[in-house]
CSV table of C-alpha atoms and ligand atoms in Angstrom, one decimal:
chain,number,residue,atom,x,y,z
A,1,GLU,CA,17.6,6.7,-9.2
A,2,THR,CA,17.0,9.7,-11.4
A,3,ASP,CA,19.0,12.9,-11.8
A,4,ALA,CA,16.5,15.1,-13.5
A,5,THR,CA,16.2,17.7,-10.8
A,6,SER,CA,17.1,21.3,-11.4
A,7,ASP,CA,19.9,21.2,-8.7
A,8,ASP,CA,21.7,18.4,-10.5
A,9,GLN,CA,21.7,16.1,-7.5
A,10,ASP,CA,20.5,12.5,-7.6
A,11,THR,CA,17.0,11.9,-6.3
A,12,TYR,CA,16.3,8.6,-4.4
A,13,LEU,CA,13.0,7.0,-3.8
A,14,VAL,CA,12.4,6.3,-0.1
A,15,ALA,CA,9.6,4.0,1.1
A,16,THR,CA,7.9,4.9,4.3
A,17,ASP,CA,4.9,4.2,6.4
A,18,ASN,CA,2.3,6.9,7.3
A,19,ASN,CA,0.8,5.4,10.5
A,20,TYR,CA,3.7,5.3,13.0
A,21,ILE,CA,3.5,8.4,15.2
A,22,PRO,CA,5.9,10.2,15.9
A,23,PHE,CA,8.2,8.7,13.3
A,24,GLU,CA,6.0,9.0,10.2
A,25,PHE,CA,2.4,10.1,10.1
A,26,LEU,CA,0.0,12.5,8.4
A,27,ASP,CA,-0.4,15.8,10.1
A,28,ASN,CA,-4.1,16.2,11.2
A,29,GLU,CA,-4.4,19.7,9.8
A,30,THR,CA,-2.2,19.8,6.7
A,31,GLY,CA,-2.4,16.1,5.7
A,32,GLU,CA,1.4,16.3,5.2
A,33,LEU,CA,3.7,13.5,5.9
A,34,VAL,CA,5.7,14.5,9.0
A,35,GLY,CA,7.8,12.9,11.8
A,36,PHE,CA,11.2,12.2,13.3
A,37,ASP,CA,12.2,9.8,10.5
A,38,ILE,CA,11.1,12.3,7.8
A,39,ASP,CA,13.2,15.1,9.3
A,40,LEU,CA,16.1,12.8,9.9
A,41,MET,CA,16.0,11.4,6.3
A,42,GLN,CA,15.8,14.9,4.9
A,43,ALA,CA,18.8,16.0,7.0
A,44,ILE,CA,20.8,12.9,5.8
A,45,ALA,CA,20.0,13.8,2.2
A,46,ASP,CA,21.1,17.4,2.7
A,47,GLU,CA,24.3,16.3,4.4
A,48,ALA,CA,25.1,13.6,1.8
A,49,GLY,CA,24.1,15.9,-1.2
A,50,PHE,CA,21.1,14.0,-2.7
A,51,ASN,CA,17.3,14.6,-2.9
A,52,VAL,CA,14.7,12.2,-1.5
A,53,GLU,CA,11.2,11.5,-2.6
A,54,PHE,CA,9.0,9.7,-0.1
A,55,GLU,CA,6.5,7.1,-1.1
A,56,GLN,CA,3.9,6.0,1.5
A,57,MET,CA,3.0,2.3,1.8
A,58,GLU,CA,1.7,-0.3,4.2
A,59,PHE,CA,4.5,-1.2,6.7
A,60,ALA,CA,4.1,-5.0,6.1
A,61,GLY,CA,5.1,-4.6,2.5
A,62,ILE,CA,8.2,-2.5,2.9
A,63,ILE,CA,10.8,-5.2,3.4
A,64,ALA,CA,9.7,-7.1,0.2
A,65,ALA,CA,9.6,-3.8,-1.7
A,66,ILE,CA,13.2,-3.0,-0.7
A,67,ALA,CA,14.4,-6.6,-1.3
A,68,SER,CA,13.1,-6.4,-4.8
A,69,GLU,CA,14.7,-3.0,-5.4
A,70,ARG,CA,11.5,-1.1,-6.0
A,71,PHE,CA,12.9,1.7,-3.8
A,72,ASP,CA,16.4,3.0,-3.0
A,73,MET,CA,15.8,3.1,0.7
A,74,ALA,CA,13.2,2.8,3.4
A,75,ILE,CA,12.9,4.7,6.7
A,76,ALA,CA,9.9,3.4,8.8
A,77,GLY,CA,10.9,3.0,12.5
A,78,MET,CA,12.1,-0.3,11.2
A,79,THR,CA,13.8,-2.6,13.8
A,80,ILE,CA,17.1,-4.2,12.7
A,81,THR,CA,16.6,-8.0,13.0
A,82,GLU,CA,18.8,-10.9,11.9
A,83,GLU,CA,15.9,-12.3,9.9
A,84,ARG,CA,15.3,-9.1,8.0
A,85,ALA,CA,19.0,-8.6,7.4
A,86,GLU,CA,19.0,-11.8,5.4
A,87,SER,CA,17.0,-10.1,2.6
A,88,ILE,CA,17.9,-6.3,3.1
A,89,ASP,CA,20.8,-4.2,4.4
A,90,PHE,CA,20.5,-1.8,7.3
A,91,SER,CA,22.3,1.5,8.1
A,92,GLU,CA,24.0,1.8,11.5
A,93,PRO,CA,21.3,2.1,14.2
A,94,TYR,CA,19.8,5.5,14.6
A,95,TYR,CA,17.2,5.1,17.4
A,96,ASP,CA,16.8,2.8,20.5
A,97,ALA,CA,13.4,1.4,21.2
A,98,GLY,CA,11.8,-1.8,22.5
A,99,LEU,CA,8.3,-3.3,23.0
A,100,ILE,CA,5.8,-2.6,25.7
A,101,LEU,CA,2.4,-3.8,26.5
A,102,ALA,CA,-0.6,-1.4,26.7
A,103,VAL,CA,-4.0,-1.9,28.4
A,104,ARG,CA,-7.1,0.3,29.1
A,105,ALA,CA,-6.4,2.4,32.2
A,106,ASP,CA,-9.4,0.7,34.0
A,107,ASN,CA,-8.0,-2.8,33.4
A,108,GLU,CA,-6.9,-4.7,36.5
A,109,GLU,CA,-6.3,-8.1,35.1
A,110,ILE,CA,-3.3,-7.6,32.9
A,111,GLN,CA,-0.2,-6.2,34.6
A,112,SER,CA,2.5,-7.7,32.5
A,113,ILE,CA,3.2,-10.0,29.5
A,114,ASP,CA,2.8,-13.0,31.8
A,115,ASP,CA,-1.0,-12.2,32.1
A,116,VAL,CA,-1.9,-12.3,28.3
A,117,ASP,CA,-2.2,-16.1,27.7
A,118,GLY,CA,-5.7,-16.7,26.4
A,119,LYS,CA,-6.4,-13.0,26.0
A,120,VAL,CA,-6.8,-11.0,22.7
A,121,VAL,CA,-3.7,-8.9,22.1
A,122,ALA,CA,-3.8,-6.5,19.2
A,123,THR,CA,-0.8,-5.4,17.1
A,124,ARG,CA,0.3,-4.6,13.6
A,125,SER,CA,0.9,-7.1,10.8
A,126,GLY,CA,4.6,-7.7,9.9
A,127,SER,CA,5.9,-6.1,13.0
A,128,THR,CA,8.4,-7.3,15.6
A,129,SER,CA,5.5,-7.2,18.1
A,130,GLU,CA,3.5,-9.7,16.0
A,131,ASP,CA,6.6,-12.0,16.0
A,132,TYR,CA,7.1,-11.6,19.7
A,133,LEU,CA,3.5,-12.5,20.6
A,134,ASN,CA,3.5,-15.6,18.4
A,135,SER,CA,6.9,-16.8,19.7
A,136,ASN,CA,6.6,-16.0,23.4
A,137,THR,CA,3.0,-16.1,24.4
A,138,GLU,CA,-0.3,-18.1,24.2
A,139,ALA,CA,-2.3,-15.0,23.4
A,140,THR,CA,-4.8,-14.7,20.6
A,141,VAL,CA,-2.9,-12.4,18.3
A,142,GLU,CA,-4.9,-10.0,16.2
A,143,ALA,CA,-2.6,-8.2,13.7
A,144,PHE,CA,-3.9,-5.2,11.8
A,145,PRO,CA,-2.4,-3.4,8.8
A,146,GLU,CA,-2.3,-0.1,10.7
A,147,ILE,CA,-1.3,0.2,14.4
A,148,THR,CA,-4.0,2.8,15.0
A,149,GLU,CA,-6.6,0.0,14.4
A,150,ALA,CA,-5.0,-2.1,17.1
A,151,TYR,CA,-5.4,0.8,19.6
A,152,GLN,CA,-9.0,1.3,18.5
A,153,ASN,CA,-9.7,-2.3,19.2
A,154,LEU,CA,-8.1,-2.0,22.6
A,155,LEU,CA,-10.2,1.1,23.4
A,156,SER,CA,-13.4,-0.4,22.3
A,157,GLY,CA,-12.9,-3.6,24.3
A,158,ARG,CA,-12.5,-6.0,21.3
A,159,ALA,CA,-8.9,-6.5,22.4
A,160,ASP,CA,-7.6,-6.9,26.0
A,161,ALA,CA,-4.2,-5.5,25.3
A,162,ALA,CA,-1.9,-4.1,22.6
A,163,LEU,CA,1.8,-4.7,22.1
A,164,TYR,CA,4.0,-2.2,20.3
A,165,ASP,CA,7.2,-0.1,20.3
A,166,VAL,CA,7.5,2.0,23.4
A,167,PRO,CA,7.8,5.4,21.7
A,168,ASN,CA,4.6,4.8,19.7
A,169,VAL,CA,2.7,3.4,22.8
A,170,LEU,CA,3.7,6.4,24.9
A,171,TYR,CA,2.8,9.0,22.2
A,172,TYR,CA,-0.5,7.3,21.6
A,173,ALA,CA,-1.3,6.9,25.3
A,174,ASP,CA,-0.5,10.4,26.3
A,175,THR,CA,-1.3,12.5,23.3
A,176,GLU,CA,-4.0,10.6,21.4
A,177,THR,CA,-6.1,9.0,24.1
A,178,GLY,CA,-5.3,11.3,27.0
A,179,GLY,CA,-4.5,8.4,29.4
A,180,GLU,CA,-7.4,6.1,28.5
A,181,ILE,CA,-4.8,3.5,27.6
A,182,THR,CA,-1.6,3.0,29.6
A,183,PRO,CA,1.6,1.0,29.4
A,184,VAL,CA,2.1,-1.9,31.8
A,185,GLY,CA,5.1,-4.1,32.8
A,186,ASP,CA,8.7,-3.9,31.7
A,187,LEU,CA,10.3,-3.1,28.4
A,188,LEU,CA,10.2,-6.5,26.7
A,189,THR,CA,13.0,-6.3,24.2
A,190,GLY,CA,15.7,-3.8,23.3
A,191,GLU,CA,15.4,-2.9,19.6
A,192,GLN,CA,17.3,-0.5,17.3
A,193,TYR,CA,16.0,1.2,14.2
A,194,GLY,CA,17.8,1.3,10.9
A,195,ILE,CA,17.3,2.7,7.5
A,196,ALA,CA,16.9,-0.2,5.0
A,197,PHE,CA,18.5,-0.7,1.6
A,198,PRO,CA,18.5,-3.4,-1.1
A,199,LYS,CA,21.3,-5.9,-0.5
A,200,GLY,CA,24.7,-4.5,-1.5
A,201,SER,CA,23.4,-0.9,-2.1
A,202,GLU,CA,26.2,1.6,-2.3
A,203,LEU,CA,24.0,4.2,-0.6
A,204,LYS,CA,24.5,2.5,2.8
A,205,ALA,CA,28.0,3.9,3.1
A,206,GLN,CA,26.9,7.5,2.2
A,207,VAL,CA,24.0,7.3,4.6
A,208,ASP,CA,26.1,5.9,7.5
A,209,GLU,CA,28.7,8.7,7.0
A,210,ALA,CA,26.0,11.4,6.9
A,211,LEU,CA,24.3,10.0,10.0
A,212,ALA,CA,27.6,9.9,11.9
A,213,THR,CA,28.2,13.6,11.0
A,214,LEU,CA,24.6,14.6,12.1
A,215,MET,CA,25.1,12.8,15.4
A,216,GLU,CA,28.4,14.6,16.0
A,217,ASN,CA,27.4,18.1,14.9
A,218,GLY,CA,24.2,18.4,17.0
A,219,THR,CA,21.7,18.1,14.1
A,220,TYR,CA,20.5,14.7,15.2
A,221,GLY,CA,20.0,16.0,18.8
A,222,ASP,CA,18.0,19.0,17.5
A,223,ILE,CA,15.6,16.7,15.5
A,224,TYR,CA,15.4,14.3,18.5
A,225,GLU,CA,14.5,17.2,20.8
A,226,GLU,CA,11.8,18.5,18.5
A,227,TRP,CA,10.0,15.1,18.5
A,228,PHE,CA,10.8,13.7,21.9
A,229,GLY,CA,11.4,16.8,23.8
A,230,GLU,CA,14.6,16.0,25.6
B,1,LIG,N1,9.7,-1.3,14.9
B,1,LIG,C1,8.6,-2.1,14.5
B,1,LIG,C2,9.1,-3.1,13.4
B,1,LIG,O1,10.1,-2.9,12.8
B,1,LIG,C3,7.4,-1.3,14.0
B,1,LIG,C4,7.7,-0.4,12.9
B,1,LIG,C5,6.4,0.3,12.3
B,1,LIG,O2,5.3,0.1,12.7
B,1,LIG,N2,6.6,1.2,11.4
B,1,LIG,O3,8.5,-4.1,13.2
């Protein structure tokens, strides 16, 4: 925390990811960090009366970085889990997601998670999907630092399927690959995203209060509509 800005507000350092479309990613043209989480965090900061500075890092490192208080907060489409809550605190939930399997559109063998045993399934290191695959399937799990690498392995045929959060799979399937990869089967888990804080951080109460206000006054809905179009 520093308070050296011209407007006299505190500035907090926020860890984020830059490979998680549409929550936080680098705009193709401008190279700028953009996404639903970035807009939401900025709106929370405006509402609560502080400044935020984003620092991009690999997703798998964020929890340890927060637990060791290297950052004041993190927003990274991060699922609230009991295990993570042992080392960090979470805000109230701000987004409902869940995991879904994706395959190449021409694939006929894999129709659901029951078909992945013995197959190569790509995902991201340190994610809830990696945990899910290791705990619930006999698939050969290949976990990459960036989720885009998992989709590339699926597209090229090095992986038979990919498992990830449904909003990311849908965005990637529709927008990035124009239908070359496609989701199959049911939503496998219900997950909720939270903003992360070091244990005992006083910022949690401020963020929760601002988030509740944004959900009531329509700001959250406007940001949601901008990124998810509903
Ligand atoms: N929601 C997933 C998790 O928390 C993935 C998050 C991400 O890739 N940024 O593990």
